[in-house]
Amino acid sequence: MLDRRRYLSRYIPVAVVLLLAVVLTVSCYRCQSTPKPEPVLPAKIPIVRVLIARSVESIDVGTTGPYEIHADGSVVARSMASLGEGKLSRRNGRWSLHAADYASDELTVVAVGQSCVRVGSGLYREKVVFSAGNGGKILAVNHLDMESYLTGVLARELYRSWHARTYQAQAIAARTYAFYEMGTFGRTHRYDLRSDQSSQVYGGFSAETDKARRAVEATRGIVLAIGPEGNEKVFRAYYSSCCGGMTNSAYVLSGPPVTTGPLAGGQKCDDCKASSRYRWPAVTVPKKIIFRALSKRYRQVADLGELKTIEVVAEAGQDESFPRAVWINVVGTDGRKVRIRADDLRIALLRDGQTQGLYSMNCRIRDTGEAIVFDRGRGFGHGVGLCQWGAQGKALRGCSVQEILQLYYPGAKLFRAY
Ligand SMILES: [Zn+2]
């Protein structure tokens, strides 16, 4: 992590970097252009830190070619041959790999040249840093350049058959999201992003495809920014699979109601109709199952003893036909209530292996006595920002990358960060 702060202060507030702020213009509806290639900039690409494994007792580690091993920054092993797969474990403050033993807080496996680091069943570029997490268990974090990282994201976030412009729009949104996380969450953590749906799905080198690589190259360094010229800032460019007909406000995910800016939602989107989750049938979940899932996540819910019902206490939606639960009360049989975000109910069920087709909280919530029914469901995911199925529909209709992004993030402009 060389000069990480200096690096971030230079790039994240995207403010000072004067390069070009390409103001988006919604022009010809069927324009086929891609982001204009801008002069090649000599600036370095930032390093992203992605959590690829956590809370494991031991993990299989190796390399596909030449490597180095660093213990707290000092080289302790180096070879032009590959590192055979072995179990990395940590006991009493020491790392053990093959016959070697290292007394250090961190152990880093660096892939040299074209080599990759193997961790579990995945292959990763550049290097993987292992450190002790909670309870001394292992935390594995892949450090690699932003552009390679995005290649491993796109290949997991989108279907292989999807349009090149869908890939490019997604690359710009994902780059913006990653920048934002580096400058916020990453400042106080050992990693910037997780590798699952809680941030962006990342499959490492093993997941990369040529299509993903081309889209990342075509949009190199371009992010979405808001703010006046000279003081541009990135924002958390959320995106999801299918909005179900209208994008949501970021309010459904966090913080106070969002009524302005690129994440205010309310954009009509019929281009995601091709998704099988554009509309989905009623889902009935027994109250016992809901109570069990929520109890695992919230001690206060567990204290209720039993679930009486779910009450919607706040909704979002610019259009009456699209109200969506934002806050709900989990009501116990004695009348006590615990207020949680509606989306956290879906996530709790998901983590408890109980999704049962509940693809979003864009639905009506009904109590039938024994169960809660989620009716008239629309979309898949939180529906904030870019709708992936919608972006694909728009790309097929001939929309440009700029047009797609302008639609899902109104008011944001394209900005080359490096
Ligand atoms: Zn949509």
CSV table of C-alpha atoms and ligand atoms in Angstrom, one decimal:
chain,number,residue,atom,x,y,z
A,1,MET,CA,0.0,0.0,0.0
A,2,LEU,CA,2.5,2.6,-1.1
A,3,ASP,CA,1.4,6.1,-0.5
A,4,ARG,CA,-2.2,5.1,-0.5
A,5,ARG,CA,-3.5,8.3,1.2
A,6,ARG,CA,-1.6,10.5,-1.2
A,7,TYR,CA,-3.0,8.4,-4.0
A,8,LEU,CA,-6.5,8.7,-2.9
A,9,SER,CA,-6.3,12.4,-2.1
A,10,ARG,CA,-5.2,12.8,-5.6
A,11,TYR,CA,-7.9,10.8,-7.3
A,12,ILE,CA,-10.9,10.4,-5.2
A,13,PRO,CA,-12.2,13.9,-4.7
A,14,VAL,CA,-11.7,13.8,-8.5
A,15,ALA,CA,-11.8,17.5,-7.9
A,16,VAL,CA,-8.3,18.6,-8.5
A,17,VAL,CA,-7.5,16.6,-11.4
A,18,LEU,CA,-8.3,18.9,-14.2
A,19,LEU,CA,-8.5,16.6,-17.0
A,20,LEU,CA,-11.7,16.6,-18.9
A,21,ALA,CA,-15.1,16.8,-17.6
A,22,VAL,CA,-17.2,15.6,-20.5
A,23,VAL,CA,-20.6,17.0,-19.9
A,24,LEU,CA,-23.1,14.5,-20.9
A,25,THR,CA,-25.5,15.5,-23.6
A,26,VAL,CA,-28.6,13.6,-24.4
A,27,SER,CA,-28.4,14.0,-28.1
A,28,CYS,CA,-29.5,11.6,-30.8
A,29,TYR,CA,-31.5,8.9,-29.4
A,30,ARG,CA,-30.0,6.2,-31.6
A,31,CYS,CA,-26.5,7.5,-31.5
A,32,GLN,CA,-24.0,4.6,-31.6
A,33,SER,CA,-20.9,6.3,-30.2
A,34,THR,CA,-18.9,5.1,-27.2
A,35,PRO,CA,-17.1,7.3,-24.8
A,36,LYS,CA,-14.8,9.5,-26.8
A,37,PRO,CA,-11.1,8.4,-26.5
A,38,GLU,CA,-9.3,11.1,-24.6
A,39,PRO,CA,-5.6,11.9,-24.6
A,40,VAL,CA,-3.6,9.1,-22.9
A,41,LEU,CA,-2.8,10.3,-19.4
A,42,PRO,CA,0.4,9.3,-17.7
A,43,ALA,CA,-1.1,9.1,-14.3
A,44,LYS,CA,-0.9,5.8,-12.4
A,45,ILE,CA,-3.9,3.5,-12.0
A,46,PRO,CA,-4.9,3.2,-8.4
A,47,ILE,CA,-4.6,-0.1,-6.5
A,48,VAL,CA,-7.8,-1.6,-5.2
A,49,ARG,CA,-8.0,-4.0,-2.2
A,50,VAL,CA,-10.7,-6.7,-2.5
A,51,LEU,CA,-11.6,-9.1,0.2
A,52,ILE,CA,-11.6,-12.6,-1.3
A,53,ALA,CA,-11.8,-14.7,1.9
A,54,ARG,CA,-12.5,-14.1,5.5
A,55,SER,CA,-12.8,-16.0,8.8
A,56,VAL,CA,-11.1,-19.2,7.5
A,57,GLU,CA,-8.9,-21.4,9.7
A,58,SER,CA,-6.7,-22.3,6.7
A,59,ILE,CA,-6.7,-21.8,3.0
A,60,ASP,CA,-5.1,-23.4,-0.1
A,61,VAL,CA,-2.5,-21.1,-1.6
A,62,GLY,CA,-0.1,-21.4,-4.5
A,63,THR,CA,1.0,-19.6,-7.7
A,64,THR,CA,1.0,-20.4,-11.4
A,65,GLY,CA,4.5,-19.1,-11.9
A,66,PRO,CA,7.3,-17.0,-10.4
A,67,TYR,CA,6.5,-15.6,-7.0
A,68,GLU,CA,7.8,-13.8,-3.9
A,69,ILE,CA,6.6,-14.1,-0.3
A,70,HIS,CA,6.8,-11.1,1.9
A,71,ALA,CA,6.5,-11.1,5.7
A,72,ASP,CA,5.5,-7.7,6.9
A,73,GLY,CA,7.0,-6.2,3.8
A,74,SER,CA,10.4,-8.1,3.8
A,75,VAL,CA,11.1,-10.7,1.1
A,76,VAL,CA,11.4,-14.1,2.8
A,77,ALA,CA,11.1,-16.4,-0.2
A,78,ARG,CA,11.5,-16.0,-4.0
A,79,SER,CA,11.4,-18.4,-6.9
A,80,MET,CA,11.3,-18.5,-10.6
A,81,ALA,CA,9.3,-21.7,-10.4
A,82,SER,CA,5.7,-21.9,-9.2
A,83,LEU,CA,4.6,-22.3,-5.6
A,84,GLY,CA,2.9,-25.6,-5.3
A,85,GLU,CA,-0.5,-25.6,-3.6
A,86,GLY,CA,-0.3,-25.9,0.1
A,87,LYS,CA,-2.4,-25.0,3.2
A,88,LEU,CA,-1.7,-21.7,4.7
A,89,SER,CA,-2.6,-21.5,8.4
A,90,ARG,CA,-2.0,-19.3,11.3
A,91,ARG,CA,-1.3,-20.4,14.9
A,92,ASN,CA,0.1,-18.5,17.9
A,93,GLY,CA,0.9,-15.5,15.8
A,94,ARG,CA,2.9,-17.4,13.2
A,95,TRP,CA,2.1,-18.3,9.6
A,96,SER,CA,2.7,-21.8,8.3
A,97,LEU,CA,2.9,-22.7,4.6
A,98,HIS,CA,4.5,-25.9,3.3
A,99,ALA,CA,7.5,-26.5,5.6
A,100,ALA,CA,8.1,-22.8,6.2
A,101,ASP,CA,7.1,-20.8,9.2
A,102,TYR,CA,6.9,-17.0,9.4
A,103,ALA,CA,6.5,-14.8,12.5
A,104,SER,CA,4.7,-11.8,11.0
A,105,ASP,CA,1.4,-10.0,11.2
A,106,GLU,CA,0.9,-10.1,7.4
A,107,LEU,CA,2.0,-12.6,4.8
A,108,THR,CA,1.9,-11.5,1.2
A,109,VAL,CA,2.1,-13.8,-1.9
A,110,VAL,CA,3.2,-11.7,-4.9
A,111,ALA,CA,2.7,-13.0,-8.4
A,112,VAL,CA,5.8,-12.1,-10.5
A,113,GLY,CA,5.5,-11.5,-14.3
A,114,GLN,CA,2.6,-13.3,-15.9
A,115,SER,CA,2.0,-15.4,-12.8
A,116,CYS,CA,-1.2,-15.5,-10.7
A,117,VAL,CA,-1.8,-16.3,-7.1
A,118,ARG,CA,-4.0,-19.2,-6.4
A,119,VAL,CA,-6.3,-18.9,-3.4
A,120,GLY,CA,-8.8,-21.7,-2.9
A,121,SER,CA,-10.2,-22.4,-6.4
A,122,GLY,CA,-9.6,-18.9,-7.7
A,123,LEU,CA,-6.7,-17.2,-9.5
A,124,TYR,CA,-5.8,-13.6,-8.7
A,125,ARG,CA,-3.5,-11.0,-10.3
A,126,GLU,CA,-0.7,-9.1,-8.6
A,127,LYS,CA,-0.7,-10.0,-5.0
A,128,VAL,CA,-2.8,-11.4,-2.1
A,129,VAL,CA,-2.2,-10.2,1.4
A,130,PHE,CA,-3.1,-12.5,4.3
A,131,SER,CA,-3.7,-11.1,7.8
A,132,ALA,CA,-5.3,-12.2,11.0
A,133,GLY,CA,-8.9,-11.2,11.3
A,134,ASN,CA,-11.4,-11.7,14.1
A,135,GLY,CA,-10.4,-14.5,16.5
A,136,GLY,CA,-7.1,-15.0,14.7
A,137,LYS,CA,-8.8,-16.3,11.6
A,138,ILE,CA,-7.5,-15.6,8.1
A,139,LEU,CA,-8.4,-12.6,6.0
A,140,ALA,CA,-7.3,-12.7,2.4
A,141,VAL,CA,-7.2,-9.5,0.4
A,142,ASN,CA,-6.3,-9.2,-3.3
A,143,HIS,CA,-4.4,-6.0,-4.1
A,144,LEU,CA,-4.5,-5.2,-7.8
A,145,ASP,CA,-4.8,-2.3,-10.2
A,146,MET,CA,-8.3,-0.8,-10.8
A,147,GLU,CA,-8.6,-1.8,-14.4
A,148,SER,CA,-7.7,-5.4,-13.9
A,149,TYR,CA,-10.1,-5.5,-10.9
A,150,LEU,CA,-12.9,-4.2,-13.1
A,151,THR,CA,-12.3,-6.9,-15.7
A,152,GLY,CA,-12.9,-9.5,-13.0
A,153,VAL,CA,-16.1,-7.7,-12.0
A,154,LEU,CA,-17.7,-7.2,-15.4
A,155,ALA,CA,-17.3,-10.8,-16.3
A,156,ARG,CA,-19.3,-11.8,-13.1
A,157,GLU,CA,-21.9,-9.0,-13.2
A,158,LEU,CA,-23.1,-9.4,-16.8
A,159,TYR,CA,-24.0,-12.2,-19.2
A,160,ARG,CA,-21.5,-13.1,-21.8
A,161,SER,CA,-23.9,-12.5,-24.6
A,162,TRP,CA,-24.6,-8.9,-23.6
A,163,HIS,CA,-23.8,-5.9,-25.7
A,164,ALA,CA,-20.4,-4.2,-25.7
A,165,ARG,CA,-22.1,-0.9,-24.7
A,166,THR,CA,-23.8,-2.5,-21.8
A,167,TYR,CA,-20.4,-3.7,-20.7
A,168,GLN,CA,-18.9,-0.2,-21.1
A,169,ALA,CA,-21.7,1.5,-19.2
A,170,GLN,CA,-21.3,-1.1,-16.4
A,171,ALA,CA,-17.5,-0.6,-16.4
A,172,ILE,CA,-17.9,3.1,-15.8
A,173,ALA,CA,-20.5,2.6,-13.0
A,174,ALA,CA,-18.4,-0.1,-11.4
A,175,ARG,CA,-15.3,2.0,-11.5
A,176,THR,CA,-17.2,5.0,-9.9
A,177,TYR,CA,-18.5,2.7,-7.2
A,178,ALA,CA,-15.0,1.3,-6.5
A,179,PHE,CA,-13.5,4.8,-6.3
A,180,TYR,CA,-16.2,5.9,-3.9
A,181,GLU,CA,-15.6,2.8,-1.6
A,182,MET,CA,-11.8,3.4,-1.7
A,183,GLY,CA,-12.4,7.0,-0.5
A,184,THR,CA,-14.9,6.1,2.3
A,185,PHE,CA,-15.1,2.5,3.6
A,186,GLY,CA,-11.5,1.7,2.5
A,187,ARG,CA,-10.0,4.6,4.6
A,188,THR,CA,-10.6,2.7,7.8
A,189,HIS,CA,-10.5,-0.9,6.7
A,190,ARG,CA,-7.9,-3.4,5.4
A,191,TYR,CA,-9.9,-3.7,2.2
A,192,ASP,CA,-12.0,-1.4,0.0
A,193,LEU,CA,-14.5,-3.8,-1.4
A,194,ARG,CA,-15.9,-7.3,-0.9
A,195,SER,CA,-16.1,-9.7,-3.7
A,196,ASP,CA,-19.8,-10.5,-3.4
A,197,GLN,CA,-23.1,-8.8,-4.0
A,198,SER,CA,-22.7,-6.7,-0.9
A,199,SER,CA,-20.3,-4.6,-3.0
A,200,GLN,CA,-19.5,-5.8,-6.5
A,201,VAL,CA,-19.2,-9.4,-7.6
A,202,TYR,CA,-15.6,-10.1,-8.4
A,203,GLY,CA,-14.2,-13.4,-9.8
A,204,GLY,CA,-10.5,-12.5,-10.1
A,205,PHE,CA,-8.4,-13.5,-13.1
A,206,SER,CA,-10.2,-16.8,-13.5
A,207,ALA,CA,-13.4,-15.0,-14.3
A,208,GLU,CA,-12.0,-12.5,-16.9
A,209,THR,CA,-13.3,-12.6,-20.5
A,210,ASP,CA,-12.1,-10.8,-23.6
A,211,LYS,CA,-15.4,-8.9,-23.8
A,212,ALA,CA,-14.9,-7.6,-20.2
A,213,ARG,CA,-11.3,-6.7,-21.0
A,214,ARG,CA,-12.3,-4.7,-24.1
A,215,ALA,CA,-15.0,-2.7,-22.2
A,216,VAL,CA,-12.6,-1.8,-19.5
A,217,GLU,CA,-10.0,-0.7,-22.0
A,218,ALA,CA,-12.5,1.4,-23.9
A,219,THR,CA,-13.5,3.3,-20.8
A,220,ARG,CA,-10.1,3.4,-19.1
A,221,GLY,CA,-10.0,5.8,-16.2
A,222,ILE,CA,-13.6,7.2,-16.9
A,223,VAL,CA,-15.9,7.7,-13.9
A,224,LEU,CA,-19.2,9.4,-13.2
A,225,ALA,CA,-18.9,12.6,-11.3
A,226,ILE,CA,-21.1,15.3,-9.9
A,227,GLY,CA,-20.3,18.9,-8.8
A,228,PRO,CA,-19.1,22.0,-10.6
A,229,GLU,CA,-16.1,21.9,-12.9
A,230,GLY,CA,-12.9,21.8,-10.9
A,231,ASN,CA,-14.7,20.3,-7.9
A,232,GLU,CA,-16.1,17.1,-9.3
A,233,LYS,CA,-16.8,14.2,-6.9
A,234,VAL,CA,-17.6,10.6,-7.4
A,235,PHE,CA,-20.7,9.2,-5.7
A,236,ARG,CA,-21.8,5.7,-4.8
A,237,ALA,CA,-22.9,4.6,-8.2
A,238,TYR,CA,-25.3,1.8,-7.2
A,239,TYR,CA,-26.6,-0.5,-9.8
A,240,SER,CA,-28.8,-3.6,-9.7
A,241,SER,CA,-30.0,-6.4,-11.9
A,242,CYS,CA,-33.6,-5.3,-12.8
A,243,CYS,CA,-35.4,-2.2,-11.6
A,244,GLY,CA,-38.9,-3.6,-12.5
A,245,GLY,CA,-40.1,-0.5,-14.4
A,246,MET,CA,-38.8,2.5,-12.5
A,247,THR,CA,-35.5,3.1,-10.7
A,248,ASN,CA,-35.6,3.6,-6.9
A,249,SER,CA,-34.2,6.3,-4.7
A,250,ALA,CA,-31.0,5.5,-2.8
A,251,TYR,CA,-33.2,6.1,0.3
A,252,VAL,CA,-34.3,2.5,0.1
A,253,LEU,CA,-30.7,1.5,1.0
A,254,SER,CA,-29.4,4.1,3.5
A,255,GLY,CA,-29.7,7.5,5.0
A,256,PRO,CA,-32.4,10.1,4.8
A,257,PRO,CA,-34.8,10.4,1.8
A,258,VAL,CA,-32.9,11.2,-1.4
A,259,THR,CA,-34.9,13.6,-3.6
A,260,THR,CA,-32.2,15.1,-5.9
A,261,GLY,CA,-29.1,14.1,-7.7
A,262,PRO,CA,-28.2,11.0,-9.7
A,263,LEU,CA,-29.5,8.5,-7.1
A,264,ALA,CA,-32.9,10.1,-6.5
A,265,GLY,CA,-34.6,7.5,-8.7
A,266,GLY,CA,-37.9,7.8,-10.5
A,267,GLN,CA,-36.5,7.0,-14.0
A,268,LYS,CA,-39.0,5.0,-16.0
A,269,CYS,CA,-37.4,1.9,-17.4
A,270,ASP,CA,-39.2,-0.5,-19.6
A,271,ASP,CA,-36.1,-1.9,-21.2
A,272,CYS,CA,-35.7,-4.5,-18.5
A,273,LYS,CA,-38.9,-6.3,-19.5
A,274,ALA,CA,-36.7,-9.1,-20.9
A,275,SER,CA,-35.7,-10.1,-17.4
A,276,SER,CA,-37.6,-13.0,-16.0
A,277,ARG,CA,-37.8,-11.0,-12.7
A,278,TYR,CA,-39.4,-7.9,-14.3
A,279,ARG,CA,-42.6,-9.2,-12.6
A,280,TRP,CA,-42.7,-12.2,-10.3
A,281,PRO,CA,-45.5,-14.1,-8.7
A,282,ALA,CA,-46.6,-13.7,-5.0
A,283,VAL,CA,-44.2,-15.2,-2.5
A,284,THR,CA,-45.6,-16.6,0.8
A,285,VAL,CA,-43.2,-16.8,3.7
A,286,PRO,CA,-44.3,-18.4,7.0
A,287,LYS,CA,-43.9,-16.0,9.9
A,288,LYS,CA,-41.7,-18.6,11.7
A,289,ILE,CA,-39.2,-18.5,8.9
A,290,ILE,CA,-39.1,-14.7,8.8
A,291,PHE,CA,-38.7,-14.6,12.6
A,292,ARG,CA,-35.9,-17.1,12.5
A,293,ALA,CA,-34.0,-15.2,9.8
A,294,LEU,CA,-34.4,-11.9,11.5
A,295,SER,CA,-33.5,-13.2,14.9
A,296,LYS,CA,-30.1,-14.4,13.6
A,297,ARG,CA,-29.4,-10.9,12.4
A,298,TYR,CA,-31.0,-8.7,15.1
A,299,ARG,CA,-30.9,-9.5,18.8
A,300,GLN,CA,-33.8,-7.1,19.4
A,301,VAL,CA,-36.0,-9.2,17.1
A,302,ALA,CA,-34.9,-12.4,18.8
A,303,ASP,CA,-36.1,-10.7,22.1
A,304,LEU,CA,-39.6,-10.3,20.7
A,305,GLY,CA,-40.0,-14.1,21.1
A,306,GLU,CA,-42.5,-14.4,18.2
A,307,LEU,CA,-43.5,-12.5,15.1
A,308,LYS,CA,-47.0,-11.1,15.0
A,309,THR,CA,-46.8,-9.1,11.8
A,310,ILE,CA,-44.7,-6.8,9.6
A,311,GLU,CA,-45.9,-3.2,9.2
A,312,VAL,CA,-44.7,-0.8,6.5
A,313,VAL,CA,-43.8,2.5,8.1
A,314,ALA,CA,-42.2,4.4,5.2
A,315,GLU,CA,-42.4,4.1,1.5
A,316,ALA,CA,-40.5,5.6,-1.4
A,317,GLY,CA,-41.5,6.2,-5.0
A,318,GLN,CA,-42.2,9.2,-7.2
A,319,ASP,CA,-45.2,7.5,-8.8
A,320,GLU,CA,-48.1,6.1,-6.8
A,321,SER,CA,-48.0,2.9,-8.7
A,322,PHE,CA,-44.5,2.3,-7.6
A,323,PRO,CA,-44.4,2.8,-3.8
A,324,ARG,CA,-41.8,0.6,-2.2
A,325,ALA,CA,-41.4,-0.2,1.5
A,326,VAL,CA,-38.3,1.5,2.9
A,327,TRP,CA,-38.7,1.0,6.6
A,328,ILE,CA,-40.8,-1.7,8.3
A,329,ASN,CA,-41.7,-2.5,11.9
A,330,VAL,CA,-41.2,-6.1,13.0
A,331,VAL,CA,-44.0,-6.5,15.5
A,332,GLY,CA,-43.9,-9.0,18.3
A,333,THR,CA,-47.0,-10.8,19.7
A,334,ASP,CA,-46.8,-8.5,22.8
A,335,GLY,CA,-47.0,-5.4,20.6
A,336,ARG,CA,-43.3,-4.4,20.8
A,337,LYS,CA,-41.8,-3.2,17.6
A,338,VAL,CA,-38.3,-3.2,16.0
A,339,ARG,CA,-37.8,-0.9,13.1
A,340,ILE,CA,-35.5,-2.1,10.3
A,341,ARG,CA,-34.9,-1.3,6.7
A,342,ALA,CA,-37.2,-3.3,4.4
A,343,ASP,CA,-34.3,-4.4,2.3
A,344,ASP,CA,-32.7,-6.0,5.3
A,345,LEU,CA,-35.6,-8.3,5.6
A,346,ARG,CA,-34.9,-9.7,2.1
A,347,ILE,CA,-31.2,-9.9,2.9
A,348,ALA,CA,-31.9,-11.7,6.2
A,349,LEU,CA,-34.0,-14.3,4.3
A,350,LEU,CA,-31.4,-14.6,1.6
A,351,ARG,CA,-28.6,-15.2,4.1
A,352,ASP,CA,-30.8,-17.8,5.9
A,353,GLY,CA,-31.2,-19.7,2.6
A,354,GLN,CA,-34.8,-18.7,2.4
A,355,THR,CA,-35.1,-16.4,-0.6
A,356,GLN,CA,-38.1,-18.4,-2.0
A,357,GLY,CA,-38.3,-16.1,-5.0
A,358,LEU,CA,-38.4,-12.8,-3.1
A,359,TYR,CA,-36.3,-10.9,-5.6
A,360,SER,CA,-36.8,-7.4,-4.3
A,361,MET,CA,-38.9,-5.3,-1.9
A,362,ASN,CA,-40.7,-3.7,-4.7
A,363,CYS,CA,-43.9,-5.4,-3.8
A,364,ARG,CA,-47.0,-5.2,-1.6
A,365,ILE,CA,-46.7,-6.8,1.8
A,366,ARG,CA,-49.8,-8.6,3.2
A,367,ASP,CA,-50.4,-10.6,6.4
A,368,THR,CA,-52.5,-13.7,6.0
A,369,GLY,CA,-52.3,-14.9,9.7
A,370,GLU,CA,-49.7,-17.7,9.4
A,371,ALA,CA,-47.6,-16.0,6.8
A,372,ILE,CA,-46.5,-12.8,5.1
A,373,VAL,CA,-47.3,-12.5,1.4
A,374,PHE,CA,-45.1,-10.4,-0.9
A,375,ASP,CA,-47.4,-9.7,-3.7
A,376,ARG,CA,-47.1,-7.9,-7.1
A,377,GLY,CA,-43.4,-8.1,-7.1
A,378,ARG,CA,-41.2,-6.2,-9.5
A,379,GLY,CA,-37.5,-6.4,-10.3
A,380,PHE,CA,-34.5,-8.0,-8.9
A,381,GLY,CA,-32.3,-6.2,-6.4
A,382,HIS,CA,-32.6,-2.7,-4.9
A,383,GLY,CA,-33.3,-1.0,-8.2
A,384,VAL,CA,-31.1,2.0,-7.5
A,385,GLY,CA,-29.0,3.5,-10.2
A,386,LEU,CA,-28.2,1.6,-13.4
A,387,CYS,CA,-30.6,-1.3,-14.2
A,388,GLN,CA,-28.4,-3.9,-15.9
A,389,TRP,CA,-31.3,-5.5,-17.8
A,390,GLY,CA,-32.5,-2.0,-18.8
A,391,ALA,CA,-29.0,-1.0,-19.9
A,392,GLN,CA,-28.9,-4.1,-22.1
A,393,GLY,CA,-32.3,-3.2,-23.6
A,394,LYS,CA,-31.1,0.3,-24.3
A,395,ALA,CA,-27.9,-0.9,-25.9
A,396,LEU,CA,-29.9,-3.2,-28.1
A,397,ARG,CA,-32.1,-0.2,-29.1
A,398,GLY,CA,-29.0,1.7,-30.2
A,399,CYS,CA,-28.4,4.0,-27.2
A,400,SER,CA,-24.9,5.2,-26.6
A,401,VAL,CA,-23.0,4.5,-23.4
A,402,GLN,CA,-23.5,8.2,-22.4
A,403,GLU,CA,-27.2,8.0,-23.0
A,404,ILE,CA,-27.5,4.9,-20.9
A,405,LEU,CA,-25.6,6.5,-18.0
A,406,GLN,CA,-27.4,9.8,-18.3
A,407,LEU,CA,-30.6,8.0,-17.9
A,408,TYR,CA,-29.8,6.1,-14.8
A,409,TYR,CA,-27.6,8.7,-13.1
A,410,PRO,CA,-29.3,12.0,-14.2
A,411,GLY,CA,-27.0,15.0,-13.7
A,412,ALA,CA,-23.8,13.0,-13.5
A,413,LYS,CA,-21.1,13.7,-16.1
A,414,LEU,CA,-18.3,11.5,-17.4
A,415,PHE,CA,-14.9,12.4,-16.0
A,416,ARG,CA,-11.5,11.0,-16.8
A,417,ALA,CA,-9.8,10.4,-13.5
A,418,TYR,CA,-6.5,9.1,-15.0
B,1,ZN,ZN,-35.1,-1.4,-15.4
